[in-house]
Amino acid sequence: EAGVAQSPRYKIIEKRQSVAFWCNPISGHATLYWYQQILGQGPKLLIQFQNNGVVDDSQLPKDRFSAERLKGVDSTLKIQPAKLEDSAVYLCASSSSLGSGSYEQYFGPGTRLTVT
Amino acid sequence: AQSVSQHNHHVILSEAASLELGCNYSYGGTVNLFWYVQYPGQHLQLLLKYFSGDPLVKGIKGFEAEFIKSKFSFNLRKPSVQWSDTAEYFCAVGSKADKLIFGTGTRLQVFP
């Protein structure tokens, strides 16, 4: 089966600019996640969708970050305006789980964002 | 608060050496535990997982991990590492809400 697709793979922007990342999960996976991985740290969950509804966005800096998952398939994550500290790898993952707790998350290759 | 600690940030081994990477967690509910691995230039992928039952879990590529509830630990082991095991290893704890909390990762370098 095809894996989780993400684009772009790399992005360099100046601070205060905006940027958007795209994710296409594994077909049929109801749950989609966006993580932020800062260099030297583990991935940190930003937002979790189940179908097209938000399950958890408690760690999403809502003053500058937004995400949507229209039609319960693809998702976009946007940052506007970007700050230097947003430099990180943004990972998308998907899972077939619907809250049973028995699941594996499948990760995409990530988008490496550099804010200058 | 839920958290995961990985004590070893960088481990350097020679081929055929034994490996043990520490992982301790703090979580108040029923715990699901994972080890993910990221090989150079590749995606994060699942190495092994524990949900219930036998606390000794076997994963891919000869890795295993033992869940010790009394110590809140889920250490990763491999009796004999290979150069191809060079990667970054992440321990994670998951809730029934399907939320994963990752540790900071351990970078393993294996030299021939």
Tab-separated table of C-alpha atoms in Angstrom, chain B:
chain	number	residue	atom	x	y	z
B	1	ALA	CA	1.485	14.900	33.191
B	2	GLN	CA	2.426	12.231	30.699
B	3	SER	CA	6.099	12.073	29.811
B	4	VAL	CA	8.761	9.800	28.398
B	5	SER	CA	12.439	9.867	29.327
B	6	GLN	CA	15.208	8.364	27.280
B	7	HIS	CA	18.428	8.417	29.235
B	8	ASN	CA	20.899	7.779	26.469
B	9	HIS	CA	21.122	10.567	23.938
B	10	HIS	CA	23.956	9.128	21.886
B	11	VAL	CA	25.250	5.580	21.942
B	12	ILE	CA	28.273	4.346	20.019
B	13	LEU	CA	28.871	0.615	19.642
B	14	SER	CA	30.928	-1.770	17.608
B	15	GLU	CA	29.234	-4.454	15.549
B	16	ALA	CA	28.247	-7.554	17.566
B	17	ALA	CA	28.029	-5.581	20.806
B	18	SER	CA	24.864	-5.855	22.842
B	19	LEU	CA	22.463	-2.945	23.018
B	20	GLU	CA	20.135	-1.692	25.699
B	21	LEU	CA	18.392	1.662	25.385
B	22	GLY	CA	16.558	2.965	28.416
B	23	CYS	CA	13.034	4.310	28.410
B	24	ASN	CA	10.978	5.393	31.413
B	25	TYR	CA	7.494	6.789	31.254
B	26	SER	CA	5.028	8.612	33.403
B	27	TYR	CA	1.398	7.948	32.642
B	28	GLY	CA	-1.622	7.563	34.840
B	29	GLY	CA	-3.797	5.227	32.799
B	30	THR	CA	-3.563	1.988	30.882
B	31	VAL	CA	-0.369	2.265	28.968
B	32	ASN	CA	0.536	1.368	25.422
B	33	LEU	CA	4.243	1.513	24.693
B	34	PHE	CA	6.145	1.784	21.450
B	35	TRP	CA	9.602	1.966	20.028
B	36	TYR	CA	9.945	3.739	16.702
B	37	VAL	CA	13.098	3.867	14.613
B	38	GLN	CA	14.271	6.363	12.021
B	39	TYR	CA	17.045	5.138	9.745
B	40	PRO	CA	19.097	7.818	7.984
B	41	GLY	CA	17.016	9.449	5.268
B	42	GLN	CA	13.945	7.353	6.017
B	43	HIS	CA	10.563	7.742	7.691
B	44	LEU	CA	9.843	6.983	11.304
B	45	GLN	CA	8.680	3.385	11.473
B	46	LEU	CA	7.400	1.092	14.162
B	47	LEU	CA	9.940	-1.270	15.690
B	48	LEU	CA	7.720	-2.907	18.284
B	49	LYS	CA	4.786	-2.254	20.569
B	50	TYR	CA	3.301	-3.406	23.850
B	51	PHE	CA	-0.409	-3.266	24.639
B	52	SER	CA	-0.981	-6.112	27.082
B	53	GLY	CA	-0.023	-9.703	27.843
B	54	ASP	CA	3.546	-10.970	27.731
B	55	PRO	CA	5.748	-8.110	28.925
B	56	LEU	CA	8.595	-9.279	26.705
B	57	VAL	CA	7.844	-8.043	23.227
B	58	LYS	CA	9.711	-9.033	20.105
B	59	GLY	CA	9.924	-6.714	17.147
B	60	ILE	CA	11.510	-6.545	13.753
B	61	LYS	CA	15.197	-7.058	13.027
B	62	GLY	CA	15.913	-8.954	16.235
B	63	PHE	CA	14.904	-6.196	18.627
B	64	GLU	CA	12.975	-6.846	21.807
B	65	ALA	CA	11.718	-4.768	24.704
B	66	GLU	CA	10.593	-5.599	28.205
B	67	PHE	CA	7.773	-3.818	29.987
B	68	ILE	CA	8.476	-3.615	33.712
B	69	LYS	CA	5.435	-2.031	35.298
B	70	SER	CA	7.008	-1.590	38.738
B	71	LYS	CA	9.852	0.400	37.218
B	72	PHE	CA	7.754	2.269	34.649
B	73	SER	CA	10.280	1.122	32.075
B	74	PHE	CA	10.255	-0.230	28.550
B	75	ASN	CA	13.883	-0.757	27.614
B	76	LEU	CA	14.899	-1.777	24.125
B	77	ARG	CA	17.450	-4.548	23.645
B	78	LYS	CA	19.305	-6.361	20.935
B	79	PRO	CA	21.906	-9.036	21.681
B	80	SER	CA	24.171	-8.242	18.731
B	81	VAL	CA	23.961	-5.012	16.763
B	82	GLN	CA	24.836	-4.556	13.119
B	83	TRP	CA	26.086	-1.553	11.212
B	84	SER	CA	22.628	-1.323	9.618
B	85	ASP	CA	21.103	-0.628	13.047
B	86	THR	CA	22.602	2.854	12.945
B	87	ALA	CA	19.550	5.063	13.415
B	88	GLU	CA	17.650	7.200	15.857
B	89	TYR	CA	15.358	5.361	18.257
B	90	PHE	CA	12.311	6.886	19.891
B	91	CYS	CA	10.313	5.504	22.781
B	92	ALA	CA	6.680	6.593	22.950
B	93	VAL	CA	3.702	6.124	25.228
B	94	GLY	CA	0.200	6.088	23.834
B	95	SER	CA	-3.188	6.624	25.353
B	96	LYS	CA	-6.505	5.075	24.400
B	97	ALA	CA	-7.225	8.420	22.782
B	98	ASP	CA	-4.580	7.456	20.244
B	99	LYS	CA	-2.248	10.220	21.305
B	100	LEU	CA	1.490	9.447	21.251
B	101	ILE	CA	4.030	11.143	23.469
B	102	PHE	CA	7.599	10.659	22.339
B	103	GLY	CA	10.881	10.735	24.189
B	104	THR	CA	13.757	12.857	22.949
B	105	GLY	CA	15.326	9.975	21.070
B	106	THR	CA	18.615	8.077	21.196
B	107	ARG	CA	21.052	8.275	18.350
B	108	LEU	CA	22.787	4.938	17.844
B	109	GLN	CA	25.963	4.678	15.813
B	110	VAL	CA	27.349	1.241	15.071
B	111	PHE	CA	30.857	0.947	13.688
B	112	PRO	CA	32.046	-2.089	11.723
